[in-house]
Coordinates of C-alpha atoms in Angstrom, one line a residue:
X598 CA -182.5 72.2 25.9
X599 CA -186.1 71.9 27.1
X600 CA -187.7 69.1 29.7
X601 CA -189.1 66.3 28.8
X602 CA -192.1 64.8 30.0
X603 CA -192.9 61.2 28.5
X604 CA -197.0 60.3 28.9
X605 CA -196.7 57.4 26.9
X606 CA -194.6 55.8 24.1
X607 CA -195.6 58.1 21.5
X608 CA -196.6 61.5 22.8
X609 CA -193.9 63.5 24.6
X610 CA -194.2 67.3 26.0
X611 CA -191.2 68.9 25.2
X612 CA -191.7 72.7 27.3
X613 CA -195.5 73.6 26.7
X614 CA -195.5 71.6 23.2
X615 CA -196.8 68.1 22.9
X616 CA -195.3 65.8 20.1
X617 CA -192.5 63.2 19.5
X618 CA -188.9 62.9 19.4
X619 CA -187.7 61.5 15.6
X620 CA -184.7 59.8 14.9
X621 CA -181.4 61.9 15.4
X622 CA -182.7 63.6 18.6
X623 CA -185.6 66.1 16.5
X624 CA -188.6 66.8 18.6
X625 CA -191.9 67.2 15.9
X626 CA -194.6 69.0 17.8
X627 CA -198.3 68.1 17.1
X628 CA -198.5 71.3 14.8
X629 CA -195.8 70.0 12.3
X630 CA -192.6 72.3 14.2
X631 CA -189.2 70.4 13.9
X632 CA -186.1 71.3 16.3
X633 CA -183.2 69.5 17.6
X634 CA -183.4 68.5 21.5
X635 CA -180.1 68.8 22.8
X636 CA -178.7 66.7 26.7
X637 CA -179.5 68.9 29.8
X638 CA -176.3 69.3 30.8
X639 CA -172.4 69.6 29.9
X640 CA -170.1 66.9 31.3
X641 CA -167.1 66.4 32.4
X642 CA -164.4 64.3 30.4
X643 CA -164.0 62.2 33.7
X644 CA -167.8 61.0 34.1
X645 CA -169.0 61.5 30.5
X646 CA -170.1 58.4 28.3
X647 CA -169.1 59.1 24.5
X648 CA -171.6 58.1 22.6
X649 CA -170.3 56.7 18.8
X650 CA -170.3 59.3 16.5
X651 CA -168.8 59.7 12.4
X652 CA -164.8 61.2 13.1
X653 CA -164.3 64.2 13.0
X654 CA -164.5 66.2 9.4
X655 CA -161.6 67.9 7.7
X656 CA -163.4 71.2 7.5
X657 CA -160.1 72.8 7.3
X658 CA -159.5 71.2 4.3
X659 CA -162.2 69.8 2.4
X660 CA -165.5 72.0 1.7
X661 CA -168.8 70.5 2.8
X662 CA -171.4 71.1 0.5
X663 CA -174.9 70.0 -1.0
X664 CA -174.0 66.7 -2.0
X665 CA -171.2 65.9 1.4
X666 CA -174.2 67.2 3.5
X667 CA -176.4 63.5 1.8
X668 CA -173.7 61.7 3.4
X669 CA -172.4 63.6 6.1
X670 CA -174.8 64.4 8.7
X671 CA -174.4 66.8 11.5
X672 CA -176.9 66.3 13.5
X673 CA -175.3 62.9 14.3
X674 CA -172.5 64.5 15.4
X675 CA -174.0 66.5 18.3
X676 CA -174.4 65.9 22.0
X677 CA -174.6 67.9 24.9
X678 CA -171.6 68.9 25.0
X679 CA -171.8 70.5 21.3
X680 CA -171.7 74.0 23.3
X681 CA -169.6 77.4 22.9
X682 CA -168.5 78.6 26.2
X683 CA -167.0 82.1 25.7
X684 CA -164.7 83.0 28.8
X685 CA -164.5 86.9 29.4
X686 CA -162.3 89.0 31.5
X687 CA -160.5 92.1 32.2
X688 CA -157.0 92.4 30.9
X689 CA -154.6 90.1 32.8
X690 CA -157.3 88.6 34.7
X691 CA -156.4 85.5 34.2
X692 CA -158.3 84.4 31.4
X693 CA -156.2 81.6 29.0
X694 CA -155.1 80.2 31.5
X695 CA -158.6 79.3 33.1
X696 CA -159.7 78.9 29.2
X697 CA -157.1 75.9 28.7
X698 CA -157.3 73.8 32.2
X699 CA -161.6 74.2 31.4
X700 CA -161.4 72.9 28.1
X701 CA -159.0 69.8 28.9
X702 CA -161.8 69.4 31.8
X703 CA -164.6 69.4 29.9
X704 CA -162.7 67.8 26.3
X705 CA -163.5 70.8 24.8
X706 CA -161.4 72.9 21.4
X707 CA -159.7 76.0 22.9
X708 CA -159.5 79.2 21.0
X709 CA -157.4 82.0 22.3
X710 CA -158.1 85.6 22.1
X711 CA -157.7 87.4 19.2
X712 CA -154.4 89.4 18.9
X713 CA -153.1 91.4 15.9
X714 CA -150.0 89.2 15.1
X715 CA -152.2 87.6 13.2
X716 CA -153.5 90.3 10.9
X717 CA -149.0 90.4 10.9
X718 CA -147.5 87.1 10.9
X719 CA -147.8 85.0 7.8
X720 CA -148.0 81.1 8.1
X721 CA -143.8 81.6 7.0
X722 CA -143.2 83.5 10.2
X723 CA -142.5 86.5 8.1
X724 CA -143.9 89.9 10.0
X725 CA -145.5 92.9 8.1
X726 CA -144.7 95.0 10.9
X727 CA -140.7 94.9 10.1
X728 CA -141.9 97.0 6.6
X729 CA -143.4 100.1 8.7
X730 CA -140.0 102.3 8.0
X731 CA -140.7 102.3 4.5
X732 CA -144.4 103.3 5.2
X733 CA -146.8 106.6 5.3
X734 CA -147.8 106.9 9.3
X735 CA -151.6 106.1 8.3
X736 CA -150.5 102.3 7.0
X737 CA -148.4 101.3 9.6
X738 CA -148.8 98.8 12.1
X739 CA -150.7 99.4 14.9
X740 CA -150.7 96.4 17.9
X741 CA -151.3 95.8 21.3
X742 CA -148.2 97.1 22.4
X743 CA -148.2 100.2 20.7
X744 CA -152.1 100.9 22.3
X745 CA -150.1 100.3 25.3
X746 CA -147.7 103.1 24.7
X747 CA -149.5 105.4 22.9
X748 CA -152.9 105.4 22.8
X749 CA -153.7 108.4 21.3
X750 CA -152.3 107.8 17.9
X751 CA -153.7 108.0 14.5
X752 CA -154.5 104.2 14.3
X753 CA -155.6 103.5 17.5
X754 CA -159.2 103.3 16.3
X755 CA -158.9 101.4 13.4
X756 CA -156.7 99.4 15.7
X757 CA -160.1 98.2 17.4
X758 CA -162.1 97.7 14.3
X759 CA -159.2 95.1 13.3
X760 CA -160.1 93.6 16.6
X761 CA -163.8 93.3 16.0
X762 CA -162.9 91.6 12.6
X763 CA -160.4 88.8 13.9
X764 CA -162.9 88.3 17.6
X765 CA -165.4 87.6 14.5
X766 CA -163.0 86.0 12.3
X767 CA -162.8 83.0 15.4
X768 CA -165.9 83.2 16.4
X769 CA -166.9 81.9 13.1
X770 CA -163.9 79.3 13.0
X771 CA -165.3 78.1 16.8
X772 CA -168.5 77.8 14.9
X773 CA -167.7 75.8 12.1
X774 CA -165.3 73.8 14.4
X775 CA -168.2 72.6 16.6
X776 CA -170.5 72.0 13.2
X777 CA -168.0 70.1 11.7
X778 CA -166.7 67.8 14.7
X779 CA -169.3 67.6 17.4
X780 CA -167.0 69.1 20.1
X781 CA -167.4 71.8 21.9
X782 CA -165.6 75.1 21.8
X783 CA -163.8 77.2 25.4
X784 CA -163.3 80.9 23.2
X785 CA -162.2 83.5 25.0
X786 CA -164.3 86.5 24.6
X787 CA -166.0 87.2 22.0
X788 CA -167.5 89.8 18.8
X789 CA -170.0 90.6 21.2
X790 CA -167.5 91.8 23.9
X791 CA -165.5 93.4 21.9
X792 CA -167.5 96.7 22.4
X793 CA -166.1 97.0 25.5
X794 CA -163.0 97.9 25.3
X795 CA -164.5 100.4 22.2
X796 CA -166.7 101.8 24.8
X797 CA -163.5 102.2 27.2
X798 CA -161.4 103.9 24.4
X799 CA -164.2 106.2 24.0
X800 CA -164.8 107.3 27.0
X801 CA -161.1 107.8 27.9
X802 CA -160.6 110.3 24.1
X803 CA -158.4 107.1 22.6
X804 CA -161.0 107.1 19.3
X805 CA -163.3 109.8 18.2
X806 CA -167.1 110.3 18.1
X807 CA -166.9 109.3 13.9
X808 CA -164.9 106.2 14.4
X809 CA -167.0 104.9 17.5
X810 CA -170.1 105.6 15.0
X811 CA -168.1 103.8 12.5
X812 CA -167.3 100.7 14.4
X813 CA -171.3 100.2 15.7
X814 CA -171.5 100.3 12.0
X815 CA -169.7 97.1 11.5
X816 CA -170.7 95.5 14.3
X817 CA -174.3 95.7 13.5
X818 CA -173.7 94.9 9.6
X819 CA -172.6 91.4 10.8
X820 CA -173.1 90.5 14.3
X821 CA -176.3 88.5 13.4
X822 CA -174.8 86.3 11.0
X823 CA -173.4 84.4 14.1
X824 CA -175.0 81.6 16.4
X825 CA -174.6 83.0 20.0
X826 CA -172.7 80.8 22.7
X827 CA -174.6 78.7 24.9
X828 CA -172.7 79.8 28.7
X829 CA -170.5 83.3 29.4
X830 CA -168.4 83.0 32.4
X831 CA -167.1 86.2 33.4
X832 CA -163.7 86.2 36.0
X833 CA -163.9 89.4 38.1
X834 CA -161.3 92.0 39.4
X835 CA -161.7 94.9 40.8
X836 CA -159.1 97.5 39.3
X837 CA -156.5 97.3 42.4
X838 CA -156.0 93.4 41.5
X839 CA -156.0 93.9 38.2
X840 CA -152.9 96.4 38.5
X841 CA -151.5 93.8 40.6
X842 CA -151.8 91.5 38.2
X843 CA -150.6 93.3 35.2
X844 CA -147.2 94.2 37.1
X845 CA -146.9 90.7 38.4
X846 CA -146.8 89.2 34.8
X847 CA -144.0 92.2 33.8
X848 CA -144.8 92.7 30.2
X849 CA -142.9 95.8 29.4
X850 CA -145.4 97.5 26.9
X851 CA -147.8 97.3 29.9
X852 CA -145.9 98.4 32.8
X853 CA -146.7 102.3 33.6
X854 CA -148.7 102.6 30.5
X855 CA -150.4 105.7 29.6
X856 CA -153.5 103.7 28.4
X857 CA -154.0 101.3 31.2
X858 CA -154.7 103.8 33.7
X859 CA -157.4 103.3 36.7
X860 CA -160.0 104.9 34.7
X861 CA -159.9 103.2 31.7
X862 CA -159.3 100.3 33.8
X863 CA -162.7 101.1 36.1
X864 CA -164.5 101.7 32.8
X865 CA -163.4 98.5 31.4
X866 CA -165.2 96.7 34.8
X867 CA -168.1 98.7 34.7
X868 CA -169.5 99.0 30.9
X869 CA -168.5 95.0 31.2
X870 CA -170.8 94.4 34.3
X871 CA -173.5 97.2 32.8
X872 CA -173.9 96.3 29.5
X873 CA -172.1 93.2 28.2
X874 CA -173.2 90.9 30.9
X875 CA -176.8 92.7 31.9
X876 CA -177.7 91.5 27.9
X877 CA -175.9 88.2 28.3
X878 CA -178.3 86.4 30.4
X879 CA -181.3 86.7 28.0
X880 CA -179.3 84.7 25.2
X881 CA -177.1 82.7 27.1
X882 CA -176.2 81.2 30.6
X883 CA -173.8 83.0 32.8
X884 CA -171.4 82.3 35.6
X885 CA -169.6 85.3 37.0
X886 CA -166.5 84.6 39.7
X887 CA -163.8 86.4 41.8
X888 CA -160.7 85.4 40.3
X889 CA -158.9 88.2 42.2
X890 CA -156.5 85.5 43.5
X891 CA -157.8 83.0 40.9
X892 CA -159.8 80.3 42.1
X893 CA -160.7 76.4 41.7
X894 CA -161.1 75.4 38.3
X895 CA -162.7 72.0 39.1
X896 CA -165.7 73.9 41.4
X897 CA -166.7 76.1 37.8
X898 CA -166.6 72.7 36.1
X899 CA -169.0 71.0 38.6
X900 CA -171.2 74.4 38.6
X901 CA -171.2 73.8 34.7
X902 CA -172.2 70.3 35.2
X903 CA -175.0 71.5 37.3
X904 CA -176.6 74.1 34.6
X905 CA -179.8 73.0 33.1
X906 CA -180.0 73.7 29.2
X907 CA -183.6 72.3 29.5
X908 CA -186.8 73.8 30.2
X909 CA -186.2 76.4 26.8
X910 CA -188.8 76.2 23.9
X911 CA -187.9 77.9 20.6
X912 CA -190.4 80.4 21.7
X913 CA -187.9 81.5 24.3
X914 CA -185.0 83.9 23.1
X915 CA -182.5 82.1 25.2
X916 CA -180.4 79.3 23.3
X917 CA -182.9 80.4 20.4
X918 CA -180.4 80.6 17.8
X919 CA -179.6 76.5 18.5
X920 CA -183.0 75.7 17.6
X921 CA -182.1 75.0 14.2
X922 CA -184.9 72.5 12.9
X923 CA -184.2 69.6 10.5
X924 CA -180.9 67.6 9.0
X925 CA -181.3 70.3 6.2
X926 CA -181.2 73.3 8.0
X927 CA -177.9 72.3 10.1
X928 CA -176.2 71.0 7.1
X929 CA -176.5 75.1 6.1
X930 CA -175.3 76.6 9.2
X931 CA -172.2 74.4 8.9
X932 CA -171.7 74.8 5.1
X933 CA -171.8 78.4 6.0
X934 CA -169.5 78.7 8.7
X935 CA -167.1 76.0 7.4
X936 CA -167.2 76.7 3.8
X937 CA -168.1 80.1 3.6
X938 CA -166.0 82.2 5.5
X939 CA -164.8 84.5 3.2
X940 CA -168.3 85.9 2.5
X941 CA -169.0 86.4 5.7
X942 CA -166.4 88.8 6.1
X943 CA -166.9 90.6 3.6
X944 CA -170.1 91.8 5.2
X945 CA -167.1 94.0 7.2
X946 CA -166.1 95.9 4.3
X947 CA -168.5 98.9 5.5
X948 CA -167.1 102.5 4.3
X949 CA -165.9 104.5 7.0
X950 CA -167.2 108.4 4.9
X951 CA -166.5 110.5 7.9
X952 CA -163.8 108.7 9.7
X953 CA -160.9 110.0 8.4
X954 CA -158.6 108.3 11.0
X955 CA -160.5 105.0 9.8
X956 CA -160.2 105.6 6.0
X957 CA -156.2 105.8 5.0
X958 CA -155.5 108.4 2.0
X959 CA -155.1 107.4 -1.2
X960 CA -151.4 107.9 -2.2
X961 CA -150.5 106.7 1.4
X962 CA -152.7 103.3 0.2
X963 CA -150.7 102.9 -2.8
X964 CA -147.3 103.3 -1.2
X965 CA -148.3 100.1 1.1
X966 CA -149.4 97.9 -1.7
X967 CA -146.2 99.0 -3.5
X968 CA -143.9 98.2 -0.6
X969 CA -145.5 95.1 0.2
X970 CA -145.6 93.9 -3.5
X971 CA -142.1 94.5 -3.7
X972 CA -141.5 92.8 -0.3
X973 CA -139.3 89.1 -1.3
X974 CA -141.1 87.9 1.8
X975 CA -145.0 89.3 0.8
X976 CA -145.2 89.8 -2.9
X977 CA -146.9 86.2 -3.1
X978 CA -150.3 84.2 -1.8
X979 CA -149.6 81.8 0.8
X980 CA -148.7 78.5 -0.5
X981 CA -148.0 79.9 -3.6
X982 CA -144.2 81.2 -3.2
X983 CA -141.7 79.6 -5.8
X984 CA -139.1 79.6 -2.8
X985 CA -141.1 78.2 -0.2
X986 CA -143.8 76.2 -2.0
X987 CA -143.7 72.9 -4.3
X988 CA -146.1 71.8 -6.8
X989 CA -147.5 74.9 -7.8
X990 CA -147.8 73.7 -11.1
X991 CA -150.8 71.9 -9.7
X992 CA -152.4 74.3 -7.4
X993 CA -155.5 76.0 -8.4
X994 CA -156.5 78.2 -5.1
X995 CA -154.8 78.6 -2.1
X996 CA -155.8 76.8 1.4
X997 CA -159.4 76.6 1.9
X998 CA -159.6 78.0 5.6
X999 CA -158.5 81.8 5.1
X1000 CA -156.5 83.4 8.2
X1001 CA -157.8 86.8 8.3

């Protein structure tokens, strides 16, 4: 990520350091400091040279630990285009659809947005929110749709923390996917967006001060666990095109909703534009364009193409979290994202004391797990249903990648 200045076979200035560049791409400055140099720039699938690299690892089912990581390197895996681009947008802007055709450009992973089927769906297709008839208010499901229709409700703000968790949830999987393979990752948006739309719901009296408290609670208990992404690209609306666009695509839930009005609409644009992206740039690169009436795919790949990742040093905050070091220290970073998810998340269990609409009562707690248990469809682990699964004789844990 930082320019290279050869002087002779030997000594190299890498930024204002002087050193050499070690096998597997490290750069060892004169003072001892190790870091990986990545390519200057991402490349399209069309005029990019693969270099030969170990296939891509099972992360989803094998664990890589200690002893994989002597004979499974990552660093060999990595090239410039080992990037996260996170695409970010206003609702109905246009966003997966950009998301997909960029990552087929570039030979990139897609990830789509986080959406609260699945906190509901099981991997059987089976849907917690048919049991919400036999449930307390408080424990009931809560999704996009219903936001849309009533946004004042009960749940709405631990609604959004749910959506904070499975933004970070991917994040993390984008992570480990990138670790573990060498490609790079097209997300769309992001843990770090995510406050936005909090923000929004504020401002418009959809959550209360407690719960907003409560949220910036979680978000700071585990938003430094993650590597940031390397580019942002932002596709702008103003609010009359994004109405437009929200009628054109005719989802019911979101047609003359009482949540999606202009002002939450306008606040949506401006705490984006005012605080997400004004603290993007110091971490990241950024493309912003008008995708009003959408726009050219092909010209934001050859504007990627054009982005120099160079010229950084790991004295530098931006790309500062990819300066990672030694064979070791990358071996860690995807052992922890790969292997240890679950722990991770945990670091989201934060008690919500005076958030009552974040903290469901007791008895109402106890009729859920009691429903649910009973449920033909819920009452077992995934994988681990005598109707559905074989060879349980011989399982001793359910899949190692957890949906959450």
């Amino acid at each position: 990520m930082m320019s290279l200045k050869l002087f002779n076979t030997n000594i190299i200035r890498l930024g204002n350091q002087y050193g050499s560049i070690l096998s597997d791409g490290i750069f060892k400055t004169n003072n001892g400091i190790l870091f990986k140099v990545y390519g200057a720039s991402i490349t399209s699938k069309a005029f990019r040279e693969v270099k030969k690299k170990p296939a891509p690892y099972p992360y989803k089912e094998k664990p890589y630990g200690p002893i994989r990581s002597l004979f499974d390197r990552t660093i060999s895996r990595l090239d410039e285009n080992s990037k996260i681009i996170v695409v970010e947008g206003s609702i109905a802007v246009g966003k997966t659809k950009f998301a997909k055709v960029l990552a087929e450009e570039l030979d990139f992973y897609h990830i789509e947005d986080a959406n609260m089927d699945i906190r509901y769906i099981n991997s059987y297709g089976d849907d917690l929110r048919q049991l919400d008839s036999q449930l307390p208010l408080s424990v009931q499901s809560y999704d996009e749709k219903k936001f849309c229709k009533e946004p004042k409700h009960l749940n709405t703000a631990a609604f959004q923390v749910w959506m904070y968790k499975l933004r970070y949830s991917l994040y993390i999987d984008s992570l480990a996917h990138l670790l573990s393979t060498g490609q790079g990752v097209v997300i769309e948006r992001s843990p770090w967006s995510d406050i936005v739309f909090l923000e929004a719901m504020f401002k418009s009296g959809y959550v209360s001060k407690n719960a907003r408290r409560g949220y910036l609670e979680v978000r700071k208990n585990t938003i430094r666990e993650l590597l940031r992404p390397h580019l942002v690209i932002f596709l702008d609306a103003p609010v009359n095109k994004i109405k437009e666009k929200i009628k054109r695509r005719a989802l019911s839930h979101e047609q003359n909703s009482p949540a999606l009005t202009d002002q939450y609409l306008q606040d949506l644009e401006d705490i984006y534009k005012t605080e997400y992206l004004a603290k993007v740039s110091s971490y990241a690169e950024l493309l912003m364009y008008d995708w009003s009436e959408e726009g050219d795919v092909e010209v934001v790949v050859e504007d990627i193409e054009r982005i120099d990742f160079e010229g950084y040093t790991v004295y530098d905050e931006k790309f500062t979290d990819w300066f990672i070091g030694k064979e070791q220290n990358w071996a860690e970073a995807r052992n922890r994202y790969a292997d240890k998810k679950g722990q991770l998340m945990h670091g989201l269990n934060v008690p919500f004391l005076d958030a009552p609409e974040l903290i469901a009562p007791g008895e109402d707690m106890a009729t859920y797990y009691n429903v649910v248990n009973n449920s033909p469809q819920f009452r077992y682990s995934e994988g681990f249903d005598p109707a559905r699964d074989s060879n349980l004789l011989f399982k001793l844990s359910g899949s190692k990648y957890v949906k959450y």
